[in-house]
Structures are given as C-alpha cells and as structure tokens.
Amino acid sequence: MVNSASAHGGILKDLVARDAVISTRLREEASTLSDIVLTERQLCDLELITNGGFSPLEGFMNQRDYNSVVESLRLADGTLFPIPITLDVSQEDINQLSIAPGVRLTLRDPRDDESLAILTVDDVFEPDLVKEAIHVFGADDPAHPSVAYLHHRVKQFYIGGKVEAIQAPTHFDYVALRYTPAQLRAHFQKVSWRRVVAFQTRNPMHRAHRELTVRAARQRQANVLIHPVVGLTKPGDIDHYTRVRVYEAIMARYPNGLGHLALLPLAMRMAGPREAVWHAIIRKNFGATHFIVGRDHAGPGKNSYGKDFYGPYDAQDLVAKYSDELNIEMVPFQQMTYLPSTDEYQPIDEVPKGVQTLDISGTELRRRLRTGAPIPDWFSYDAVVKVLRASYPPRSKQGFVIFLTGLYMSGKDTIARALQMTLNQQSGRSVTLLLGETVGQSKSAELGYSADERHTNTQALAFVAAELARAGAAVIVAPIAPEERSRIAARDAVIYSGGAGGNFFLVHVATPLEACQQKDRRGIYSKASRGEIKGFVGVDIDYEEPERANLTVDTTKQSIPEIVHNIILILESHSLL
C-alpha cells in the first residue's frame, strides 16, 4: 500500500511542511546570518533533504554518519543509506564565516540568491576523499565522473548538521510534473493506485522502454511511474529539456491510466550498485512499491583500463541483498529485443533460438542522429525522433568550444585570432572569440588576480561559451586559466549546459616560460619579478600543466598555421566541420 508509514526509516521527513509555521521567523533570521551559496549538486541534495526524498535524513551528514555510510552503507544509527550526502566548504569559508559547531548558516539558491534553509552546524571535518572514492565508487579512478568531481570540485572540509526549511527551491520549467514525495503519494491515493512500479532513467525513452515498463506493470497488476532524473547526470547526457519532451511524447503511447510522469531533481553519482540501493530508497519515499533495476544500473561506463566500472548484475545483487530492509520490491530489468517476424518486443532470454532480432545501440542511435540517417519506427516513435532531431542537429551544425590555455605571451591569443579567421573561412557558423580573463575585458590580463578571482572569471567565460555553443556557434576561449580545477569546471559547464553544442576541446599552449619572457616586449614579467605586479602566473603563481588536453602545442617548435591546422583536424575528426 502507498502510505506515509512506508517511508524509509518510518516517517517521511517533509521539512518544508514541518517548518511552514515558523518560515517567516526563519526567513527573518536568515537575513542576519552568514550564508553559503550552494553548488548545483548541493541544491539538488537540499531539495530532496527538505521534501523528504532522502528520508530519514534531516540535513547534511555529520562525521559519524558520513564515516558509517562510506564504510558500511549505513547511518550511525544502523539505518540503511548507501550514498554520503555532504556539504563541502573551504578553509577560507571556515575562516570568513567562523564556521564551528553550533553556528547557524543560511543556505542560498545559486540561481536567485533566495534563502532556502538554515543549517545548524553539528561538526566540521576533513574527509578522506580517496577512501570515499574507493568505498563508494569502487576505485579512485579519475575516469569515474564522481571521482573526478571529488578531486577537482569538492572543497577540503565537510560540515554536517540538520536543516530547517524556509522554502523549497523555485522551478520555472515543467512545474506541473514536479511533485514532492507527499504530493506524489497523495496523487496515488487520489487515483487509487496501490501498486506502483517506478522506472528510473536519465536517457530518452524508446519503444523497448515502453514495452518493458508496461510488461513489468501488467505482470504485477500495478501502475507505472516514469520518474526520470532532471538534476545533475553524467557529463555529456542529453539535456533534461529535450528528455522531458521525449517523455511527454512517449506517455501518450501508454494504455490510458496505466502510467504517470513525474520529475526527480536528483544529482546522480553514477555509483552503480550503491546508487541502485539509493534509488530504491528514494522511490520508496516517493510512494512506489516496486522499482526496476537494470543491467549496469547507474554505471558510468569504462574505467581507465577500458573495463566497465561495475559488473552487469552487481546493482541487482546489492538491491536483492538488502530487500528486507528496503521494503520495495525489485523488478529486474529485462533487456528487450525486437522481433520483425511478429512486430513485437520480447525479453531477449525468451526469444527462441534462430529467431531474427533487431536492435539499435545507443552509439548507433547517436550516429544516426548525427548523420541524419533514418531511425526505424520499430525502434522509436515518430514523435520521439522528431524531438531528438530538433534538439540534436547533425554534428556539422552543432556548436563547439575551443579552450586555449597557456602562459602570458605563450602565443595563445595569436593562435585564437588565426583560428577565428580560419573558421570564418571554412565553416558557416558564427565564430566568437573570448580573449583574456574576463568576458568584458574590464581588467587587463597581466595585472594579476587571486586564485578565486581567476577561477570565477574562467567560469564566467565558460558560461558564456556554453550558451553560445548551445545556439550552434563556434567559440574560441583563451584565458591563462592556470589551475586544473578551473579548466575541469569549464569543461563540465560546457558539456553539462551546452546541449548539442557541448563539444569541448582543450588546447594547451605549452610554450616554455623562458620563451614567453623573451617575447614580452612590454616588460610585464620583469615588473612582476620586481614585485610591481602581484599574483602573476609564471612568477609568483605556478601554472598547473593540464592533465587531459586534447592537443598540446609549442610556438617555439610549431608555426601558428601548423597549430591552427592541427586544431582544424581535431574538429574534422569529430565531424564538426
């Protein structure tokens, strides 16, 4: 039965409803407190903490809960919970905000600066991120997107503590499809749904997905909840606007009254088996009685050695292990295949030997979208294909970002200008050039910045580049960007936010420092050496060599035309020209 008593831990922790009567007082207090502006992932986590999606959590994990979850998939009180939910801060944050046990902090929405909750600090601790990577994700491998996130985007300390909710984050997109756990449970009760099979997805749905969910529901005399993730997913995934249009189109293909679509603002970790248990807990909190777990559920793909991070059935095995505690029935994903002889989909393990089957892989589907090749109606519906083609034009029409990084006077600006002219000549796209450290060029690149200023400015450039690339433009960005964290964050911003234009290429202009100094006719390096300019990269700030450059060049060994030609070849190899 769908009811509030079945939430994980026994009680649905709807903090927004709980704190509604004191919201005005909390809002007034929030204006007097130091505040933390949340990251996108923290915002997703806070929304699911405060609406009860992460029940029994009532805040971000303290050290006891964090250590217990990392080591044993359990909170300190023994409750099953497989993923650490943490709020990270820097030493500078701790000093500036005087963060210590007992301090109250306002948590603000990064989109509109609204106060969302007040956190009372329980403790401040330094996590072992390598241990977290190994235990939660299976390996300290940077090929895993969440491991890369841990090492490059997570700050040095975690703060734990319970939160009091002021208000839920405001959403302006697909409002009618966004339900809190309490709202979705009320909907199920209103329409008399008592058995609900939840389906998790972060990808578009096609005929095979419709067939497997309908089959799962009918076998269990249940209804179907299509519950896709619209928070952070894997870098490079199709944007949620496109996916929701696909989900809306495919819902019309379900038998009348069988299915319901609701959106989940979850920041995925791609943690495979642990993530599957986490997803089951979340769907249980939203009122589902059954949960479909697929092959390699929430797997991030290949590791650094070219092998899958997790075994194909590891997720199903772990969910089955904890089935008694989860109190939500697992439905093993049945891989469906098309039988042209009967024009139907069947589970692949039920197809008689010798019977012809047809399938299109995700890679093949992307190729067909990229090239405009036909997508057969047995694979997907016309309405779905129309949405995908509208949002993902052929590669030759997609935008992209060339991110040039290197020391002052390394030649990156010259390369950028030459590349702009070449692209204007060769492609039909708009070509935008963003030089220096800021979009507006309000501060000269050689004057020096603090590390945080440079990082912030690089992200501002990345934001503008992503928006232009989304619209189909070619964008050339050429900041110094001396820190690896800034370059990784810029890459992620373009990949996450650029839609079909999320094509990012990093070019390291590795001209030696000595050569840069020799070409410095204005004597900027000399001024920095004499202390007349502070925070100058290459003098009193180190330049961190990029770890994942698509191309490394050196103007002392290669001519500008040769370098530009090599960049063009990279774009050609990705069918972008």
XYZ file of C-alpha atoms in Angstrom:
577
model
C 0.000 0.000 0.000
C 1.119 3.577 -0.711
C 1.120 5.417 2.632
C 3.262 7.748 4.719
C 4.271 4.994 7.151
C 6.234 3.219 4.406
C 8.849 5.971 4.044
C 12.412 4.855 4.663
C 13.092 4.970 8.384
C 9.356 5.000 9.138
C 8.486 8.710 8.788
C 8.517 10.910 5.696
C 10.768 13.844 6.624
C 8.930 16.645 4.837
C 10.810 19.553 6.416
C 9.140 22.220 4.274
C 5.735 21.215 5.611
C 7.106 20.748 9.121
C 8.690 24.192 9.275
C 5.932 26.088 7.431
C 4.527 27.654 10.587
C 7.909 29.141 11.534
C 9.029 30.012 7.998
C 8.608 33.768 8.481
C 10.763 33.747 11.596
C 13.399 31.615 9.861
C 13.422 33.962 6.868
C 13.988 36.963 9.122
C 16.779 35.141 10.951
C 18.364 34.071 7.663
C 18.910 37.693 6.678
C 21.096 38.173 9.770
C 23.290 35.075 9.321
C 26.397 34.321 7.313
C 25.468 32.343 4.254
C 26.643 29.655 1.872
C 25.623 29.838 -1.773
C 25.036 26.240 -2.788
C 26.504 24.488 -5.788
C 24.147 22.856 -8.275
C 24.704 19.436 -6.685
C 24.187 20.763 -3.163
C 20.981 22.456 -4.337
C 19.624 19.136 -5.637
C 20.609 17.420 -2.385
C 18.998 20.108 -0.229
C 15.722 19.927 -2.154
C 15.485 16.169 -1.578
C 16.516 16.523 2.075
C 13.831 19.116 2.771
C 10.987 17.492 0.796
C 11.604 14.030 2.268
C 13.072 12.348 -0.794
C 16.176 11.475 1.247
C 14.247 10.338 4.348
C 15.329 9.685 7.042
C 17.935 12.437 6.553
C 17.154 15.826 8.092
C 20.342 17.544 6.991
C 23.819 17.063 5.630
C 25.733 14.179 7.192
C 27.952 14.746 10.201
C 31.221 12.864 10.581
C 29.705 9.860 12.395
C 27.044 9.330 9.729
C 29.466 10.065 6.886
C 32.078 7.567 8.086
C 29.440 4.916 8.717
C 27.854 5.365 5.279
C 31.207 5.259 3.485
C 32.314 2.134 5.323
C 29.090 0.163 5.783
C 26.244 1.724 3.729
C 24.521 2.638 6.992
C 23.891 5.737 9.041
C 25.393 5.754 12.527
C 22.062 4.505 13.938
C 22.168 1.474 11.634
C 19.634 2.666 9.043
C 20.499 1.577 5.503
C 21.719 4.535 3.408
C 24.430 3.967 0.776
C 25.477 7.417 -0.511
C 27.135 10.188 1.565
C 25.159 13.438 1.388
C 27.667 16.151 2.237
C 28.139 19.926 2.263
C 31.712 20.911 1.411
C 33.456 24.140 2.350
C 36.980 25.541 2.058
C 39.336 26.672 4.803
C 38.687 30.212 3.589
C 34.933 29.664 4.032
C 35.524 28.378 7.561
C 37.648 31.417 8.450
C 35.428 34.044 6.832
C 32.134 32.610 8.119
C 33.511 31.491 11.510
C 32.097 28.019 10.888
C 32.165 25.907 14.047
C 29.779 23.573 15.910
C 26.634 25.433 16.930
C 26.912 28.165 14.283
C 23.800 28.732 12.171
C 24.227 29.392 8.450
C 21.814 30.392 5.699
C 21.832 28.111 2.643
C 21.077 30.094 -0.516
C 19.921 29.153 -4.002
C 22.730 29.853 -6.529
C 20.184 30.825 -9.194
C 18.309 33.626 -7.420
C 20.092 34.017 -4.049
C 16.888 33.115 -2.165
C 17.319 31.741 1.340
C 16.183 28.095 1.322
C 17.148 26.754 4.742
C 19.129 27.383 7.902
C 21.744 24.804 8.860
C 22.915 24.414 12.451
C 26.484 23.138 12.283
C 26.985 19.852 14.096
C 30.649 19.402 13.195
C 33.379 20.338 10.722
C 35.689 17.601 9.482
C 38.199 16.794 6.778
C 37.152 13.721 4.776
C 39.433 11.126 3.231
C 38.387 11.610 -0.389
C 40.471 8.680 -1.634
C 38.732 6.393 0.846
C 35.363 7.810 -0.189
C 36.161 7.179 -3.845
C 37.261 3.585 -3.240
C 34.401 2.613 -0.941
C 31.525 4.447 -2.627
C 32.547 4.270 -6.287
C 34.737 1.178 -6.245
C 38.032 2.807 -7.244
C 39.970 6.052 -7.015
C 39.839 6.339 -10.799
C 39.514 9.790 -12.416
C 37.675 8.193 -15.339
C 34.685 7.976 -12.996
C 32.849 11.334 -13.208
C 32.086 11.439 -9.474
C 35.672 10.613 -8.549
C 36.832 13.444 -10.818
C 34.234 15.647 -9.107
C 35.574 14.652 -5.673
C 39.154 15.515 -6.516
C 38.608 18.655 -8.573
C 35.391 20.306 -7.375
C 34.830 19.248 -3.766
C 36.368 21.556 -1.152
C 38.641 20.406 1.660
C 36.151 20.164 4.546
C 32.640 18.854 5.114
C 30.177 20.412 7.539
C 27.360 18.330 8.972
C 24.150 19.387 10.626
C 20.357 19.407 10.489
C 18.494 21.986 8.434
C 15.307 23.955 8.959
C 13.478 24.638 5.710
C 12.459 28.168 4.786
C 11.089 27.344 1.354
C 11.520 24.877 -1.494
C 13.630 25.926 -4.483
C 11.569 27.652 -7.169
C 11.368 25.916 -10.549
C 10.078 27.594 -13.682
C 10.235 24.585 -16.003
C 7.786 21.674 -16.104
C 6.143 22.809 -12.869
C 3.133 20.522 -13.379
C 5.450 17.484 -13.498
C 7.333 18.266 -10.285
C 5.999 16.504 -7.195
C 7.311 16.266 -3.665
C 7.075 12.794 -2.118
C 3.992 13.855 -0.158
C 2.329 15.249 -3.282
C 3.047 12.140 -5.331
C 1.760 9.881 -2.558
C -1.412 11.986 -2.398
C -1.815 11.637 -6.171
C -1.505 7.857 -5.962
C -4.137 7.766 -3.240
C -6.435 10.064 -5.217
C -6.384 7.786 -8.270
C -6.420 4.606 -6.125
C -3.012 3.338 -7.182
C -1.856 0.781 -4.627
C 0.928 -0.970 -6.524
C 3.362 1.324 -8.340
C 6.365 0.233 -10.440
C 8.923 3.060 -10.639
C 11.238 3.373 -13.640
C 14.495 5.330 -13.302
C 16.051 6.900 -16.370
C 18.452 9.666 -17.343
C 18.165 8.965 -21.099
C 15.429 9.337 -23.727
C 12.891 6.505 -23.840
C 12.042 4.455 -26.912
C 9.701 1.592 -27.763
C 11.740 -1.004 -25.847
C 11.473 1.049 -22.645
C 7.734 1.417 -23.082
C 7.344 -2.303 -23.650
C 9.421 -3.376 -20.641
C 7.646 -0.972 -18.250
C 4.192 -1.999 -19.463
C 5.166 -5.661 -19.183
C 6.533 -5.159 -15.645
C 3.353 -3.388 -14.545
C 0.984 -5.933 -16.045
C 2.847 -8.869 -14.544
C 2.434 -7.299 -11.106
C -1.046 -5.843 -11.668
C 0.426 -2.423 -10.990
C 0.736 1.034 -12.500
C 3.898 2.654 -13.865
C 5.689 5.721 -12.507
C 8.129 7.140 -15.052
C 10.474 9.012 -12.700
C 13.391 10.477 -14.700
C 16.287 12.414 -13.188
C 16.363 16.105 -14.106
C 19.173 17.185 -11.778
C 22.851 16.555 -12.465
C 23.502 13.428 -14.508
C 26.562 12.154 -16.374
C 28.550 14.755 -18.354
C 27.501 14.553 -21.991
C 23.987 13.265 -21.289
C 21.129 14.738 -23.291
C 19.764 17.846 -21.567
C 16.649 17.414 -19.458
C 14.513 19.779 -21.570
C 14.897 17.514 -24.568
C 14.387 14.398 -22.486
C 11.204 15.677 -20.838
C 9.732 16.471 -24.255
C 10.544 12.867 -25.190
C 8.917 11.528 -22.013
C 5.795 13.597 -22.656
C 5.595 12.246 -26.203
C 6.002 8.626 -25.133
C 3.461 8.845 -22.296
C 0.759 9.160 -24.958
C 1.709 5.608 -26.021
C 0.854 4.066 -22.655
C -2.551 2.447 -22.117
C -4.937 5.030 -20.708
C -4.486 5.365 -16.958
C -1.556 2.939 -16.695
C 1.353 5.386 -16.415
C 2.253 8.682 -14.775
C 5.229 11.000 -15.361
C 6.962 12.875 -12.520
C 10.392 14.530 -12.460
C 13.119 13.882 -9.877
C 15.605 16.719 -9.060
C 18.400 14.292 -8.177
C 22.135 14.837 -8.601
C 23.276 11.392 -9.694
C 26.621 9.994 -8.570
C 26.783 7.128 -11.110
C 27.733 4.841 -8.219
C 26.380 1.630 -9.734
C 25.309 -0.870 -7.041
C 25.222 1.684 -4.219
C 23.310 4.083 -6.424
C 20.715 1.402 -7.197
C 20.051 0.919 -3.462
C 19.861 4.720 -3.085
C 17.412 4.994 -5.989
C 15.251 2.289 -4.434
C 15.140 4.214 -1.127
C 14.213 7.431 -2.923
C 11.401 5.759 -4.905
C 10.146 4.134 -1.722
C 9.959 7.624 -0.185
C 8.006 8.842 -3.203
C 5.438 6.086 -2.659
C 6.473 3.385 -5.133
C 6.062 -0.261 -4.150
C 8.266 -1.719 -6.917
C 11.451 -0.478 -8.580
C 13.015 -1.551 -11.882
C 16.780 -2.168 -11.653
C 18.568 -2.656 -14.942
C 21.826 -4.120 -16.173
C 24.728 -1.941 -15.015
C 22.264 0.374 -13.277
C 23.742 3.894 -12.923
C 27.078 2.729 -14.314
C 29.408 5.456 -15.626
C 30.902 3.386 -18.453
C 34.538 2.369 -18.818
C 37.320 2.841 -16.292
C 40.883 3.924 -17.079
C 41.682 0.381 -18.216
C 38.797 0.158 -20.680
C 36.655 -2.108 -18.497
C 33.218 -1.431 -17.026
C 33.351 0.000 -13.511
C 30.737 -2.477 -12.315
C 29.557 -5.920 -13.307
C 26.284 -6.088 -15.281
C 24.281 -7.532 -12.380
C 26.132 -6.041 -9.386
C 23.362 -3.488 -8.855
C 20.607 -6.102 -8.880
C 22.593 -8.294 -6.494
C 23.101 -5.479 -3.966
C 19.453 -4.406 -4.045
C 18.430 -8.047 -3.548
C 20.834 -8.322 -0.600
C 19.010 -5.519 1.233
C 15.499 -6.366 0.032
C 14.116 -6.984 3.521
C 15.232 -3.558 4.757
C 14.315 -1.693 1.598
C 10.685 -2.823 1.696
C 10.318 -2.098 -2.008
C 10.221 -4.983 -4.456
C 12.955 -5.058 -7.092
C 11.916 -5.726 -10.679
C 14.978 -6.994 -12.589
C 15.398 -5.171 -15.877
C 14.598 -7.420 -18.813
C 16.567 -6.478 -21.904
C 14.023 -6.226 -24.699
C 14.691 -7.032 -28.343
C 12.577 -6.525 -31.462
C 11.217 -9.492 -33.447
C 10.441 -8.338 -37.004
C 8.531 -11.531 -37.812
C 5.836 -10.695 -35.265
C 6.377 -6.926 -34.957
C 6.771 -7.076 -31.186
C 9.316 -6.745 -28.397
C 10.209 -9.698 -26.202
C 12.728 -10.254 -23.391
C 15.903 -11.384 -25.076
C 16.199 -14.505 -22.932
C 12.716 -15.658 -24.021
C 13.397 -15.490 -27.760
C 13.657 -18.979 -29.335
C 16.988 -19.823 -30.886
C 17.216 -18.931 -34.549
C 14.525 -16.237 -34.485
C 15.689 -12.976 -36.086
C 16.016 -9.985 -33.745
C 16.875 -6.349 -34.332
C 18.467 -3.804 -32.013
C 19.978 -0.339 -32.233
C 22.633 0.538 -29.653
C 22.944 3.925 -28.027
C 26.105 4.538 -30.030
C 24.340 3.685 -33.268
C 21.387 5.902 -32.384
C 23.724 8.849 -31.757
C 25.424 8.161 -35.095
C 22.091 8.250 -36.902
C 21.098 11.466 -35.184
C 24.478 12.963 -36.023
C 24.407 11.982 -39.683
C 20.672 12.273 -40.336
C 20.398 8.552 -41.138
C 16.886 7.097 -40.757
C 15.676 5.786 -37.399
C 13.154 2.969 -37.977
C 9.691 3.151 -36.421
C 10.162 -0.266 -34.826
C 12.860 1.282 -32.645
C 11.226 4.557 -31.634
C 8.140 6.646 -32.219
C 7.976 9.436 -34.789
C 7.182 11.998 -32.086
C 10.268 10.971 -30.097
C 12.568 11.055 -33.123
C 11.213 14.477 -34.082
C 12.111 15.866 -30.642
C 15.614 14.391 -30.754
C 16.333 15.646 -34.256
C 15.143 19.143 -33.351
C 17.391 19.320 -30.291
C 20.377 17.459 -31.715
C 21.147 18.574 -35.242
C 23.871 16.854 -37.312
C 27.411 17.362 -35.996
C 28.240 19.786 -38.798
C 25.555 22.109 -37.391
C 26.464 21.759 -33.717
C 28.379 24.362 -31.765
C 31.700 23.726 -30.043
C 34.230 25.359 -27.720
C 37.990 25.519 -28.264
C 39.602 26.370 -24.910
C 43.187 27.610 -25.283
C 45.225 27.813 -22.085
C 48.807 28.860 -21.522
C 51.115 31.466 -20.021
C 51.020 35.149 -20.840
C 52.795 35.649 -24.200
C 52.636 31.907 -24.930
C 51.002 32.696 -28.272
C 47.517 31.528 -27.325
C 45.896 34.834 -28.280
C 47.593 34.804 -31.676
C 46.501 31.215 -32.240
C 42.951 32.144 -31.203
C 42.743 35.014 -33.697
C 44.214 32.924 -36.505
C 41.794 30.090 -35.714
C 38.871 32.501 -35.749
C 39.775 33.681 -39.243
C 40.243 30.117 -40.486
C 36.873 29.018 -39.096
C 35.179 32.075 -40.575
C 36.607 30.994 -43.919
C 35.811 27.274 -43.650
C 32.558 26.929 -41.690
C 29.151 28.511 -41.948
C 28.872 29.084 -38.216
C 29.093 32.228 -36.196
C 32.570 32.314 -34.633
C 33.029 34.089 -31.278
C 36.393 34.956 -29.739
C 36.747 35.448 -25.965
C 40.257 36.567 -25.047
C 41.741 37.290 -21.636
C 40.477 36.524 -18.165
C 37.088 38.239 -18.283
C 34.219 38.473 -20.713
C 34.149 42.269 -20.637
C 37.911 42.776 -20.682
C 37.436 45.110 -17.708
C 40.747 44.129 -16.206
C 43.971 43.626 -18.085
C 45.169 40.019 -18.144
C 48.635 40.881 -16.900
C 47.615 42.739 -13.757
C 47.180 39.607 -11.701
C 44.278 38.011 -9.908
C 43.747 35.997 -6.796
C 43.208 32.283 -7.392
C 39.490 32.607 -6.619
C 39.104 35.594 -8.934
C 40.719 33.689 -11.779
C 38.531 30.656 -11.101
C 35.364 32.761 -11.004
C 36.275 34.617 -14.167
C 37.080 31.381 -16.003
C 33.647 30.029 -15.048
C 32.032 33.210 -16.331
C 33.798 32.679 -19.663
C 32.689 29.034 -19.693
C 29.073 30.035 -19.045
C 29.053 32.469 -21.968
C 30.815 29.917 -24.192
C 28.296 27.193 -23.319
C 25.338 29.435 -24.132
C 26.844 30.447 -27.484
C 27.747 26.844 -28.337
C 24.223 25.717 -27.444
C 22.987 28.102 -30.152
C 25.335 26.491 -32.689
C 28.254 28.913 -32.578
C 31.945 28.096 -32.682
C 33.549 29.628 -29.591
C 37.249 30.189 -29.001
C 38.200 30.968 -25.402
C 41.763 31.915 -24.463
C 42.285 32.674 -20.749
C 45.501 31.829 -18.897
C 43.446 29.521 -16.590
C 46.466 28.285 -14.610
C 44.555 25.893 -12.324
C 43.371 22.431 -13.308
C 40.184 22.829 -11.217
C 39.177 25.842 -13.323
C 39.712 24.036 -16.602
C 37.798 20.968 -15.436
C 34.931 23.125 -14.189
C 34.889 24.951 -17.540
C 34.780 21.636 -19.412
C 31.941 20.403 -17.224
C 30.000 23.643 -17.686
C 30.143 23.345 -21.455
C 29.353 19.628 -21.508
C 26.526 19.930 -18.981
C 24.985 23.164 -20.257
C 25.861 23.323 -23.926
C 23.195 20.888 -25.110
C 24.063 19.775 -28.633
C 26.889 22.331 -28.520
C 28.545 20.625 -25.549
C 31.636 19.787 -27.595
C 34.715 20.906 -25.648
C 38.355 20.737 -26.734
C 41.267 21.825 -24.536
C 44.414 23.060 -26.257
C 47.466 23.545 -24.034
C 49.813 26.170 -25.488
C 52.927 24.836 -23.744
C 55.400 27.497 -24.872
C 58.224 27.492 -22.262
C 58.345 30.305 -19.709
C 61.738 31.481 -20.995
C 60.346 31.946 -24.494
C 57.319 33.814 -23.146
C 59.618 36.149 -21.228
C 61.733 36.790 -24.324
C 58.653 37.779 -26.351
C 57.422 40.116 -23.599
C 58.276 43.478 -25.164
C 56.206 45.356 -22.551
C 58.336 44.010 -19.701
C 55.382 42.645 -17.721
C 57.333 39.622 -16.473
C 60.091 41.933 -15.267
C 57.589 44.109 -13.384
C 56.145 41.005 -11.749
C 59.620 39.790 -10.784
C 60.288 43.152 -9.103
C 57.011 42.844 -7.181
C 55.263 45.669 -9.051
C 52.523 43.255 -10.137
C 51.153 40.755 -7.654
C 49.665 37.338 -8.385
C 51.296 36.989 -11.787
C 51.197 33.499 -13.303
C 54.651 32.170 -14.083
C 56.359 34.375 -11.495
C 54.687 34.083 -8.094
C 51.832 31.752 -9.117
C 52.542 28.363 -10.659
C 50.876 27.245 -13.876
C 49.481 23.709 -13.441
C 50.022 21.546 -16.517
C 46.702 20.263 -17.934
C 46.106 16.569 -17.348
C 43.631 15.995 -20.181
C 44.490 18.277 -23.091
C 43.131 17.299 -26.492
C 46.172 18.908 -28.066
C 49.478 20.253 -26.723
C 51.400 22.744 -28.850
C 54.547 24.859 -28.509
C 55.065 28.021 -30.575
C 58.857 27.610 -30.358
C 58.558 24.333 -32.280
C 55.468 24.853 -34.445
C 54.261 27.723 -36.591
C 50.884 29.334 -35.960
C 49.433 27.989 -39.274
C 50.604 24.478 -38.336
C 48.983 24.711 -34.903
C 45.730 26.041 -36.364
C 45.735 23.222 -38.931
C 46.102 20.636 -36.129
C 43.115 22.124 -34.292
C 41.093 22.022 -37.508
C 41.976 18.337 -37.893
C 40.614 17.619 -34.412
C 37.335 19.296 -35.353
C 37.262 17.371 -38.644
C 37.818 14.076 -36.819
C 34.706 14.811 -34.725
C 32.664 15.670 -37.846
C 32.167 19.235 -36.639
C 33.253 20.906 -39.881
